[in-house]
XYZ file of C-alpha atoms in Angstrom:
751
model
C 7.346 -73.825 5.895
C 6.232 -75.082 2.488
C 8.855 -76.979 0.497
C 8.399 -75.278 -2.841
C 10.981 -75.102 -5.575
C 11.215 -72.659 -8.444
C 13.343 -74.389 -11.107
C 12.730 -71.814 -13.812
C 14.035 -69.050 -11.593
C 17.083 -71.053 -10.522
C 18.016 -71.753 -14.141
C 18.056 -68.080 -15.181
C 21.432 -66.853 -16.397
C 20.520 -63.195 -15.954
C 18.201 -61.167 -13.726
C 15.586 -60.914 -16.471
C 15.788 -64.689 -17.160
C 15.432 -65.440 -13.438
C 12.354 -63.183 -13.189
C 10.710 -64.708 -16.249
C 11.529 -68.210 -15.016
C 9.900 -67.379 -11.679
C 6.764 -66.088 -13.436
C 6.502 -69.410 -15.301
C 7.036 -71.312 -12.045
C 4.145 -69.439 -10.393
C 1.859 -70.149 -13.353
C 2.761 -73.823 -13.016
C 1.695 -73.647 -9.378
C -1.759 -72.422 -10.471
C -1.409 -68.635 -10.241
C -2.607 -67.014 -13.451
C -1.544 -63.399 -12.766
C 2.034 -63.302 -11.356
C 4.414 -60.316 -11.768
C 7.925 -59.404 -10.588
C 8.955 -55.762 -10.071
C 12.512 -54.527 -9.398
C 13.826 -51.070 -8.571
C 15.500 -49.090 -11.323
C 16.685 -45.906 -9.662
C 13.690 -44.514 -7.776
C 11.049 -46.345 -9.799
C 9.719 -49.885 -9.955
C 9.976 -51.635 -13.313
C 8.113 -54.791 -14.302
C 10.703 -57.440 -15.280
C 8.227 -60.279 -15.832
C 4.465 -60.868 -15.836
C 2.028 -63.511 -17.059
C -1.655 -63.307 -17.900
C -1.656 -59.546 -18.519
C -2.062 -57.754 -21.824
C -0.970 -54.537 -20.040
C 0.886 -53.833 -16.788
C 1.370 -50.779 -14.579
C 5.019 -49.732 -14.766
C 7.376 -46.997 -13.620
C 5.736 -46.098 -10.306
C 7.571 -45.174 -7.126
C 7.851 -47.071 -3.828
C 4.849 -46.250 -1.662
C 2.434 -46.178 -4.604
C -0.156 -48.963 -4.775
C -0.007 -52.309 -3.002
C 3.312 -53.319 -4.620
C 4.904 -49.934 -3.959
C 3.692 -50.076 -0.367
C 5.333 -53.469 0.174
C 8.629 -52.194 -1.292
C 8.513 -49.061 0.877
C 7.629 -50.933 4.091
C 9.415 -54.227 3.473
C 6.347 -56.066 4.833
C 4.410 -58.753 2.941
C 0.673 -58.311 2.551
C -2.416 -60.268 1.491
C -5.352 -58.153 0.296
C -8.494 -60.356 0.250
C -10.575 -57.691 -1.500
C -8.751 -55.000 -3.454
C -12.007 -53.081 -3.876
C -11.609 -51.729 -0.354
C -8.079 -50.507 -1.100
C -8.257 -47.085 -2.781
C -4.507 -47.241 -3.441
C -4.789 -50.455 -5.497
C -3.260 -50.173 -9.000
C -4.097 -52.536 -11.844
C -4.140 -52.337 -15.610
C -6.865 -54.996 -15.724
C -10.468 -55.029 -14.577
C -12.038 -57.749 -12.464
C -9.092 -58.315 -10.103
C -10.378 -59.405 -6.684
C -7.357 -60.203 -4.481
C -3.581 -59.735 -4.336
C -0.671 -61.207 -2.405
C 2.688 -59.415 -2.444
C 6.101 -59.975 -0.792
C 9.325 -57.898 -0.842
C 12.482 -59.063 -2.604
C 15.541 -58.563 -0.367
C 19.099 -58.825 -1.655
C 21.780 -58.577 1.045
C 19.154 -57.169 3.411
C 18.032 -54.365 1.062
C 14.571 -54.339 -0.531
C 15.069 -54.191 -4.295
C 11.613 -55.153 -5.527
C 8.539 -57.306 -4.980
C 6.760 -60.443 -6.218
C 2.993 -60.130 -6.691
C 0.178 -62.551 -7.436
C -3.261 -61.206 -8.365
C -6.482 -63.184 -8.779
C -10.020 -62.661 -10.043
C -11.241 -64.887 -7.229
C -10.514 -65.219 -3.539
C -6.928 -66.205 -2.658
C -6.270 -68.860 -0.003
C -4.391 -67.616 3.066
C -1.492 -69.964 2.202
C -0.885 -67.945 -0.980
C 1.206 -65.392 0.930
C 3.658 -68.137 2.011
C 4.089 -69.193 -1.623
C 4.690 -65.617 -2.738
C 7.211 -65.037 0.076
C 9.062 -68.222 -0.976
C 9.097 -66.991 -4.572
C 10.501 -63.629 -3.428
C 13.296 -65.405 -1.530
C 14.067 -67.588 -4.548
C 14.468 -64.652 -6.956
C 16.413 -62.672 -4.334
C 18.879 -65.572 -3.925
C 19.312 -65.917 -7.677
C 19.889 -62.147 -8.084
C 22.568 -62.328 -5.353
C 24.215 -65.320 -7.086
C 24.295 -63.311 -10.330
C 26.127 -60.457 -8.588
C 23.114 -58.307 -7.678
C 21.052 -55.960 -9.785
C 23.058 -54.629 -12.710
C 23.800 -50.901 -12.418
C 21.891 -48.914 -14.966
C 23.919 -47.659 -17.906
C 24.637 -43.953 -18.162
C 22.078 -43.539 -20.914
C 19.486 -45.403 -18.817
C 20.214 -43.192 -15.822
C 19.936 -40.020 -17.901
C 16.669 -41.233 -19.385
C 15.325 -41.978 -15.913
C 16.454 -38.575 -14.652
C 14.694 -36.894 -17.590
C 11.438 -38.535 -16.557
C 11.935 -37.629 -12.904
C 12.708 -33.951 -13.385
C 9.851 -33.556 -15.872
C 7.477 -34.694 -13.117
C 8.539 -31.874 -10.781
C 5.609 -29.628 -9.902
C 7.465 -26.639 -8.450
C 10.686 -24.746 -9.134
C 12.140 -25.826 -5.788
C 11.319 -29.493 -6.453
C 12.812 -29.263 -9.946
C 16.068 -27.746 -8.722
C 16.384 -30.329 -5.955
C 15.938 -33.204 -8.408
C 18.408 -31.670 -10.861
C 21.219 -31.264 -8.314
C 20.723 -34.748 -6.858
C 20.684 -36.316 -10.319
C 23.766 -34.336 -11.393
C 25.742 -35.444 -8.340
C 24.806 -39.069 -9.014
C 25.684 -38.950 -12.738
C 28.996 -37.104 -12.255
C 30.135 -38.958 -9.152
C 30.878 -35.555 -7.608
C 29.217 -35.355 -4.189
C 28.181 -31.702 -4.185
C 25.947 -29.996 -6.755
C 24.163 -26.650 -6.831
C 22.011 -24.407 -9.006
C 22.816 -20.703 -9.414
C 19.846 -18.692 -10.704
C 20.305 -15.707 -13.019
C 17.110 -13.673 -13.316
C 15.477 -10.332 -12.524
C 16.145 -10.932 -8.820
C 19.920 -11.106 -9.422
C 22.478 -13.871 -9.047
C 21.797 -16.259 -6.182
C 22.298 -19.875 -5.158
C 18.878 -21.515 -4.898
C 19.596 -25.238 -4.405
C 22.538 -27.273 -3.136
C 23.204 -30.818 -1.877
C 26.314 -32.586 -0.650
C 29.099 -32.105 1.923
C 30.202 -28.735 0.519
C 26.683 -27.301 0.254
C 27.138 -25.023 3.290
C 30.417 -23.662 1.922
C 28.773 -22.921 -1.419
C 25.904 -21.101 0.283
C 28.466 -18.842 1.958
C 29.821 -17.611 -1.387
C 29.213 -13.945 -2.185
C 27.300 -12.636 -5.176
C 30.660 -11.723 -6.701
C 31.842 -15.338 -6.318
C 28.650 -16.647 -7.913
C 28.925 -14.133 -10.758
C 32.457 -15.336 -11.476
C 31.328 -18.952 -11.686
C 28.457 -17.932 -13.957
C 30.843 -15.972 -16.178
C 32.729 -19.147 -17.024
C 29.705 -20.444 -18.879
C 29.285 -19.749 -22.555
C 26.118 -21.184 -24.023
C 26.735 -24.729 -25.199
C 30.026 -25.216 -23.302
C 31.148 -26.428 -19.890
C 34.042 -25.253 -17.742
C 36.302 -27.284 -15.476
C 38.619 -26.311 -12.621
C 40.911 -29.242 -11.939
C 42.630 -27.362 -9.115
C 46.355 -27.333 -8.358
C 49.166 -25.038 -7.337
C 48.805 -22.847 -10.432
C 45.301 -21.762 -9.459
C 44.701 -18.029 -10.031
C 44.049 -15.518 -7.263
C 40.483 -14.860 -8.402
C 39.772 -18.512 -7.680
C 40.559 -18.071 -4.002
C 36.898 -18.527 -3.063
C 37.127 -22.075 -4.463
C 40.265 -22.858 -2.446
C 38.619 -21.379 0.638
C 35.673 -23.753 0.298
C 37.985 -26.741 -0.119
C 37.031 -27.209 -3.755
C 39.584 -29.092 -5.851
C 37.495 -29.716 -8.937
C 34.465 -28.025 -10.447
C 32.238 -28.504 -13.476
C 29.916 -25.718 -14.642
C 27.061 -26.112 -17.155
C 24.599 -23.549 -18.549
C 20.847 -23.867 -17.957
C 19.287 -22.248 -21.016
C 15.631 -21.272 -21.438
C 14.265 -19.429 -24.445
C 17.724 -18.731 -25.821
C 18.933 -17.069 -22.616
C 20.967 -18.507 -19.736
C 18.622 -18.588 -16.759
C 20.915 -20.500 -14.432
C 24.085 -22.494 -13.953
C 24.457 -26.103 -12.825
C 27.614 -26.402 -10.677
C 29.298 -29.592 -9.431
C 32.252 -29.506 -7.023
C 34.419 -32.000 -5.193
C 37.121 -31.946 -2.553
C 39.076 -34.351 -4.754
C 40.492 -33.790 -8.228
C 37.935 -35.290 -10.594
C 38.206 -35.817 -14.321
C 34.834 -36.311 -16.042
C 34.541 -38.582 -19.047
C 33.175 -36.935 -22.208
C 29.993 -39.041 -21.999
C 29.414 -37.782 -18.450
C 29.910 -34.172 -19.538
C 27.447 -34.751 -22.382
C 24.934 -36.146 -19.885
C 25.402 -33.202 -17.505
C 24.922 -30.697 -20.310
C 21.762 -32.530 -21.371
C 20.539 -32.501 -17.768
C 21.318 -28.771 -17.430
C 19.569 -27.999 -20.720
C 16.467 -29.948 -19.728
C 16.532 -28.372 -16.287
C 16.822 -24.894 -17.817
C 13.915 -25.504 -20.185
C 11.730 -26.868 -17.396
C 12.823 -24.039 -15.118
C 11.635 -21.535 -17.724
C 8.332 -23.385 -18.122
C 7.643 -23.618 -14.381
C 8.614 -19.981 -13.874
C 6.231 -18.967 -16.664
C 3.445 -21.089 -15.191
C 4.078 -19.581 -11.765
C 3.848 -16.080 -13.240
C 0.648 -16.978 -15.073
C -0.763 -18.334 -11.822
C 0.332 -15.211 -9.957
C -1.282 -12.954 -12.549
C -4.438 -15.065 -12.504
C -4.776 -14.290 -8.785
C -3.760 -10.635 -9.079
C -5.823 -7.551 -9.770
C -3.537 -5.696 -12.162
C -4.972 -2.248 -11.426
C -4.523 -2.248 -7.644
C -2.028 -5.057 -7.053
C -4.476 -6.688 -4.641
C -5.696 -10.255 -4.794
C -8.626 -10.608 -7.190
C -12.001 -12.284 -6.848
C -10.607 -15.779 -7.512
C -8.644 -15.589 -4.235
C -11.662 -14.794 -2.077
C -13.065 -18.355 -1.608
C -9.698 -19.762 -0.522
C -9.129 -16.855 1.889
C -12.432 -17.573 3.635
C -12.068 -21.374 3.568
C -8.543 -21.238 5.001
C -9.658 -18.823 7.708
C -12.603 -21.046 8.640
C -10.356 -24.118 8.792
C -7.895 -22.376 11.121
C -10.441 -21.153 13.693
C -9.265 -22.202 17.144
C -10.403 -19.616 19.713
C -13.842 -20.386 21.236
C -16.416 -17.900 20.035
C -14.200 -16.657 17.207
C -15.613 -16.222 13.730
C -14.490 -15.256 10.259
C -15.737 -11.796 9.323
C -16.318 -10.769 5.717
C -16.582 -7.048 5.002
C -17.910 -5.977 1.620
C -16.829 -2.405 0.871
C -18.392 -0.461 -2.003
C -17.485 3.134 -2.839
C -20.401 5.555 -2.838
C -21.218 7.352 -6.112
C -18.026 6.129 -7.782
C -19.747 6.280 -11.176
C -20.068 10.041 -10.842
C -16.281 10.317 -10.476
C -15.700 8.238 -13.601
C -18.278 10.262 -15.521
C -17.066 13.688 -14.436
C -13.272 13.203 -14.231
C -12.781 10.248 -16.577
C -11.810 6.609 -16.110
C -8.121 7.443 -15.707
C -8.923 9.471 -12.590
C -11.243 6.701 -11.424
C -8.418 4.157 -11.738
C -6.066 6.381 -9.751
C -8.707 6.727 -7.054
C -9.134 2.939 -6.875
C -5.385 2.516 -6.402
C -5.426 5.090 -3.607
C -8.393 3.349 -1.980
C -6.587 -0.004 -2.198
C -3.549 1.512 -0.472
C -5.650 2.985 2.326
C -7.448 -0.316 2.877
C -4.256 -2.381 3.090
C -2.540 0.062 5.465
C -5.591 -0.035 7.746
C -5.799 -3.831 8.063
C -3.892 -6.157 10.368
C -1.255 -8.644 9.295
C -3.146 -11.789 8.319
C -6.222 -9.966 7.030
C -6.965 -10.402 3.324
C -8.393 -7.872 0.897
C -9.589 -8.820 -2.595
C -10.844 -6.487 -5.283
C -13.991 -8.174 -6.558
C -14.328 -5.821 -9.517
C -15.310 -2.228 -10.180
C -15.342 -0.388 -6.854
C -16.114 -3.425 -4.670
C -13.613 -4.882 -2.207
C -13.987 -7.969 0.005
C -12.048 -7.998 3.272
C -11.596 -11.267 5.180
C -10.809 -11.026 8.897
C -9.741 -14.391 10.380
C -10.411 -15.162 14.040
C -12.617 -12.101 14.520
C -15.900 -11.215 16.221
C -18.659 -8.624 15.874
C -16.880 -5.905 17.863
C -13.560 -6.377 16.069
C -15.279 -6.349 12.668
C -17.161 -3.163 13.512
C -13.972 -1.489 14.725
C -12.241 -2.453 11.479
C -15.158 -1.018 9.485
C -14.933 2.242 11.442
C -11.178 2.494 10.780
C -11.769 1.877 7.082
C -14.465 4.548 6.892
C -12.163 7.011 8.667
C -9.246 6.206 6.366
C -11.358 6.582 3.240
C -13.020 9.733 4.567
C -9.862 11.787 4.084
C -10.035 13.797 0.856
C -8.154 12.711 -2.265
C -6.652 15.259 -4.658
C -6.535 14.198 -8.311
C -5.111 16.663 -10.840
C -5.951 19.540 -8.546
C -9.519 18.357 -7.937
C -10.446 17.629 -4.339
C -12.574 14.486 -4.092
C -14.471 13.466 -0.989
C -14.599 9.691 -0.815
C -17.062 7.640 1.189
C -17.965 3.975 1.230
C -20.693 1.680 2.443
C -19.656 -1.525 4.225
C -21.616 -4.693 4.875
C -20.415 -7.092 7.586
C -21.177 -10.811 7.769
C -19.887 -13.191 10.459
C -19.548 -16.942 10.083
C -21.871 -19.018 12.227
C -19.829 -22.218 11.849
C -16.843 -23.623 9.977
C -19.283 -25.065 7.427
C -20.312 -21.640 6.124
C -19.659 -21.257 2.402
C -17.563 -18.290 1.194
C -20.241 -17.204 -1.306
C -22.899 -17.466 1.405
C -20.942 -15.018 3.582
C -20.398 -12.710 0.622
C -24.119 -12.638 -0.166
C -24.865 -11.843 3.465
C -22.310 -9.021 3.473
C -23.807 -7.751 0.211
C -27.280 -7.528 1.768
C -25.869 -5.630 4.749
C -23.928 -3.303 2.452
C -27.060 -2.354 0.517
C -28.793 -1.650 3.812
C -25.936 0.707 4.704
C -26.413 2.498 1.375
C -30.154 2.783 1.876
C -29.561 4.357 5.309
C -27.585 7.211 3.789
C -24.214 5.764 2.645
C -20.869 6.379 4.306
C -21.608 3.836 7.049
C -21.604 0.126 7.837
C -24.307 -2.397 8.651
C -24.113 -5.903 10.128
C -26.020 -8.742 8.505
C -29.076 -10.088 10.308
C -31.144 -13.141 9.279
C -34.182 -10.987 8.569
C -32.200 -9.309 5.775
C -32.130 -12.661 4.001
C -35.875 -12.999 4.326
C -36.302 -9.464 3.009
C -34.001 -10.281 0.080
C -36.046 -13.357 -0.772
C -39.145 -11.177 -0.669
C -37.525 -8.657 -3.016
C -36.541 -11.415 -5.431
C -40.092 -12.764 -5.433
C -41.409 -9.229 -5.951
C -39.004 -8.700 -8.831
C -40.064 -11.963 -10.477
C -43.749 -11.068 -10.227
C -43.085 -7.521 -11.415
C -41.191 -8.863 -14.413
C -44.218 -10.971 -15.351
C -46.548 -8.012 -14.828
C -44.461 -5.742 -17.065
C -44.194 -8.409 -19.756
C -47.953 -9.056 -19.694
C -48.794 -5.342 -19.278
C -50.746 -5.951 -16.079
C -49.914 -2.577 -14.535
C -52.091 0.492 -14.689
C -51.648 4.260 -14.974
C -53.293 6.965 -12.867
C -53.087 10.702 -13.367
C -52.489 13.402 -10.734
C -53.737 16.870 -11.707
C -51.289 19.785 -11.909
C -53.002 23.133 -11.312
C -52.286 26.626 -12.514
C -52.281 28.506 -9.184
C -53.066 31.780 -10.943
C -56.418 30.539 -12.230
C -57.107 27.311 -10.377
C -57.632 25.547 -13.701
C -56.208 22.183 -14.724
C -52.904 22.759 -16.527
C -51.801 19.178 -16.948
C -51.466 15.788 -15.290
C -48.621 13.569 -14.166
C -48.852 9.924 -15.258
C -48.025 7.480 -12.453
C -47.647 3.700 -12.675
C -49.725 1.538 -10.343
C -49.624 -2.202 -9.739
C -52.266 -4.436 -8.214
C -50.906 -7.965 -7.844
C -53.282 -10.924 -7.884
C -51.995 -12.196 -4.526
C -50.525 -9.123 -2.830
C -53.243 -6.707 -3.806
C -52.204 -3.061 -4.399
C -48.401 -2.778 -4.240
C -47.197 0.703 -3.174
C -44.973 2.504 -5.703
C -42.410 2.887 -2.905
C -42.120 -0.919 -2.921
C -41.995 -1.772 -6.633
C -40.345 1.304 -8.211
C -36.974 0.765 -6.402
C -37.079 -2.898 -7.444
C -37.729 -1.831 -11.036
C -34.778 0.595 -10.858
C -32.342 -1.949 -9.428
C -33.367 -4.748 -11.798
C -33.517 -2.662 -14.977
C -37.251 -3.303 -15.379
C -37.725 0.445 -15.172
C -36.665 0.685 -18.829
C -39.526 -1.384 -20.353
C -41.918 -0.171 -17.621
C -41.066 3.478 -18.279
C -41.465 3.055 -22.031
C -44.889 1.479 -21.541
C -46.049 4.335 -19.268
C -44.933 6.961 -21.827
C -46.882 5.215 -24.568
C -49.978 4.716 -22.374
C -49.936 8.347 -21.269
C -49.664 9.674 -24.821
C -52.457 7.379 -25.962
C -54.622 8.694 -23.112
C -54.059 12.265 -24.282
C -55.426 11.268 -27.704
C -58.471 9.666 -26.059
C -59.188 12.800 -24.037
C -58.761 14.976 -27.115
C -61.219 12.808 -29.026
C -63.705 13.225 -26.155
C -63.499 17.040 -26.256
C -60.611 17.525 -23.903
C -58.529 20.668 -23.463
C -56.102 20.700 -26.425
C -53.480 22.492 -24.305
C -53.494 19.925 -21.473
C -49.948 18.660 -20.814
C -48.861 15.139 -19.874
C -45.896 14.727 -17.507
C -44.161 11.326 -17.325
C -41.266 10.298 -15.082
C -38.179 9.047 -16.911
C -35.439 7.145 -15.059
C -31.736 7.835 -15.416
C -31.353 4.416 -17.053
C -33.837 5.399 -19.750
C -32.119 8.720 -20.264
C -28.779 7.009 -20.835
C -30.134 4.623 -23.464
C -31.069 5.437 -27.055
C -34.344 3.491 -26.768
C -36.042 6.458 -25.080
C -35.873 8.516 -28.259
C -37.451 5.658 -30.223
C -40.374 5.555 -27.776
C -40.893 9.317 -28.030
C -40.700 9.228 -31.820
C -43.420 6.576 -31.973
C -45.664 8.741 -29.787
C -45.052 11.885 -31.830
C -45.710 9.982 -35.050
C -49.380 9.716 -33.973
C -49.774 13.488 -34.357
C -49.235 14.464 -30.730
C -48.073 18.053 -30.220
C -44.567 17.584 -28.685
C -45.078 20.665 -26.473
C -47.746 18.765 -24.550
C -45.324 15.993 -23.509
C -43.160 16.775 -20.457
C -40.575 14.203 -19.459
C -39.510 14.489 -15.830
C -35.924 13.540 -14.961
C -34.319 13.385 -11.534
C -31.790 15.982 -10.527
C -29.156 13.269 -10.164
C -29.474 12.561 -13.907
C -27.752 15.896 -14.495
C -24.793 14.806 -12.349
C -24.400 11.317 -13.836
C -23.145 10.478 -17.315
C -23.237 14.101 -18.442
C -22.351 13.420 -22.071
C -25.016 10.763 -22.657
C -27.690 12.610 -20.667
C -27.035 15.925 -22.374
C -27.129 14.344 -25.822
C -30.504 12.757 -25.092
C -31.911 15.942 -23.562
C -30.831 18.010 -26.543
C -32.405 15.483 -28.910
C -35.685 15.672 -26.959
C -35.755 19.476 -27.044
C -35.065 19.464 -30.777
C -38.174 17.367 -31.148
C -40.101 19.989 -29.174
C -40.572 17.797 -26.094
C -40.319 19.610 -22.758
C -38.039 18.440 -19.946
C -38.599 19.004 -16.224
C -36.287 18.390 -13.276
C -38.227 16.399 -10.672
C -37.542 16.453 -6.909
C -35.437 19.583 -7.310
C -33.329 20.548 -4.302
C -32.299 17.102 -3.049
C -29.614 16.433 -5.666
C -26.261 18.000 -6.475
C -26.818 19.790 -9.750
C -24.972 23.047 -10.099
C -26.392 26.336 -11.318
C -24.121 26.072 -14.347
C -25.614 22.699 -15.282
C -29.139 23.976 -14.841
C -28.381 26.939 -17.044
C -26.803 24.802 -19.795
C -29.249 21.886 -19.654
C -32.186 22.095 -22.121
C -34.893 22.038 -19.429
C -38.098 24.072 -19.122
C -39.450 23.310 -15.648
C -38.358 22.747 -12.042
C -40.432 20.735 -9.571
C -39.813 21.620 -5.922
C -39.500 18.432 -3.907
C -42.291 17.794 -1.430
C -39.747 17.666 1.420
C -39.245 21.417 1.093
C -42.913 22.122 0.483
C -43.569 20.215 3.714
C -41.466 22.752 5.621
C -44.121 25.381 4.965
C -46.364 25.897 8.005
C -48.097 28.779 9.719
C -45.049 29.381 11.924
C -42.595 29.907 9.028
C -42.408 33.320 7.462
C -40.008 32.078 4.808
C -38.825 28.715 3.466
C -35.418 29.470 1.892
C -35.279 26.535 -0.543
C -38.774 27.226 -1.883
C -38.141 30.958 -2.192
C -34.736 30.411 -3.824
C -36.141 27.933 -6.343
C -38.906 30.334 -7.363
C -36.388 33.143 -7.754
C -34.081 30.856 -9.769
C -36.960 29.766 -11.999
C -37.888 33.346 -12.800
C -34.246 34.219 -13.457
C -33.732 31.255 -15.810
C -37.169 31.553 -17.434
C -38.229 28.177 -16.091
C -41.702 27.164 -14.939
C -41.867 25.948 -11.331
C -44.200 23.291 -9.932
C -44.559 22.689 -6.184
C -45.088 19.005 -5.355
C -46.770 17.494 -2.314
C -49.125 20.302 -1.373
C -51.158 18.891 1.516
C -52.297 21.839 3.656
C -54.061 25.133 3.046
C -51.105 26.933 4.656
C -48.796 25.498 2.013
C -51.203 26.439 -0.782
C -51.546 30.020 0.457
C -47.794 30.417 0.911
C -47.152 29.245 -2.648
C -49.801 31.543 -4.121
C -48.429 34.532 -2.241
C -44.896 33.615 -3.388
C -46.268 33.546 -6.973
C -45.505 29.891 -7.581
C -47.142 29.241 -10.974
C -48.087 25.541 -10.614
C -48.755 22.976 -7.874
C -49.940 19.427 -7.254
C -50.662 17.432 -4.123
C -53.224 15.503 -2.127
C -54.877 18.696 -0.880
C -55.850 19.541 -4.446
C -56.337 16.081 -5.944
C -55.061 12.580 -5.441
C -53.996 10.515 -8.480
C -57.167 9.730 -10.457
C -58.272 7.090 -12.885
C -58.406 8.418 -16.445
C -62.218 8.561 -16.442
C -62.228 10.732 -13.278
C -59.858 13.433 -14.554
C -61.747 16.704 -15.331
C -60.101 17.011 -18.731
C -62.903 18.925 -20.512
C -63.410 22.637 -20.141
C -66.422 23.023 -17.876
C -65.962 19.750 -15.978
C -66.472 20.144 -12.199
C -63.180 20.742 -10.427
C -62.730 18.960 -7.066
C -60.375 21.674 -5.820
C -62.646 24.612 -6.722
C -63.297 25.428 -3.038
C -59.715 26.635 -2.668
C -60.147 29.147 -5.485
C -62.866 31.797 -4.897
C -62.811 32.804 -8.566
C -63.848 29.283 -9.534
C -66.675 29.275 -6.986
C -68.021 32.582 -8.292
C -68.273 31.440 -11.896
C -68.028 28.090 -13.682
C -64.705 27.307 -15.337
C -64.560 28.382 -18.954
């Protein structure tokens, strides 16, 4: 063992002098960065250091190299602190550290440390251990570490309780600190809040007895507290009968202090002892300060907890909100144990929920969402999680599931939601579409699973709604294709690279051209001709239908002017499809006004809306329709018969024409004597003074049926496919491709 002396340490007349003397001794031995740390309560304080302009101070045992040595009682030499992530230093450039515990009467009370910017010899640890023994011996000779003064202890407690991160941790620190300050072994916290009076924390030999007290007993203790005062129960023979619960617990002295937050008493700090105990005024002052600080921090932590709870809560339904979804999936993935098990994510979206909001109001829609949330939660298992993502979308996380279990859950959900809901006397039939995605591994990302479930959900909707679909990899490829198509379509709309063709609409009474329907067409540079069935749905979903639709209206009206200038029929009408999105936005009227400002007769412009537009946002749609009719523009209902419009809406809506959907026209064949939908629509049109156009005429049987049923107008591939503008027979006397179906046209040229 090295024979090293530490004269500066030995000459110290106090603990601080001994520590500073030791630091000077270590510098004299060639160590430029020595430091001595001693415990003060539960924290390590630096009592001496050399070579530092700043030191780390006030950390707990177990933190950093020094804290680790104090916690373990084992010396350590760290050759390269860069490989120690727990290394603490207030200086840069430190390379190595040697540290040894300081033991006084067998108890670790601190540590001696030497740091260096260069490599430390292995013998350094022996020097540091000798220094630790020297300061330990001198501390023992001086009577040990001085006990902290009351004010020092209170200050330390204030720091400790302020560092508490939870209500439970705060209360535990408060009761332990109170017992230490008062010298009374048992302390407890009684909470007074919206959940009633209850004991929430207790330490000490009488803790179990205190926990056995009734609410009435706790209320009596709490009643002793008046804000700003403390109450004492010294015990004795003259104790009152209502204090029997104290005698029964073996309590002979008690001190009670209010915990105040925001001007209200939120709790009570209680200290009890089996022995009569008289507290000095300074101790009472300290306890009241501790209780006040504890009450303030209790109020703050409770408020933060409520803010956190609300941040994770959907206020409308009481379910978890979108922010909880990632953690629900991640936790479920991390807890997978059963071979072959997976985490299933179900994305549930109500079908046609917007129609309920529009027809019954948002208040009814909110009530429906609450009912849906209740049905979902009562259908799920314990351990399943449901989050409302927003609007009418819900994400359901099934831990430790598989394909069959997920499908069975989806079926139960569809059954539960399929039962009618009655709101204010109105019976509502609810349905939903559900997409299912299953994790492939524990590395799957929550958002990745949600996107997969979203793709499957939209497939379920496209298949007819009210059903579920399971994600398959090819859905992802299809989605990427749709995104690429949308991007290219966006460029085409912006650069006006699309075209317009015109399908003739015939007057079946004469066989003459009555009008045309303008139809958008797109030929992509790489894809070639893109079918309308491929790009129109993409335009609808992305919102591109609004600028695309406006462009088609303007192109169609301009084409009418060109035909007129070339001697065209001045009564020829132009029909243009208008999406529900356009109808619900004021921009449509601006487009129409620009077209009419060119001198176009408004009666020649027919805007075709879908039947579902009459069942959507009725107020907005009706306002726009009325504005169009006031301008003289005609409105037609396209694809009539496949929607849900009522006779009352048809009668009140400012429309002039019905177009029978080609699905019903297709039912006409030589075996059918009658087609009810076609016949009923023609009868309705005559009764409401509406023109009727039959779409999708493709056979001579269909044409003959419609003529015999006195359908006034028709269009379809049998008569003419969509034509380029130059091929439309717009002039009186132009050859008519469909003339062979009309004997009167074959007998004499069209006039």
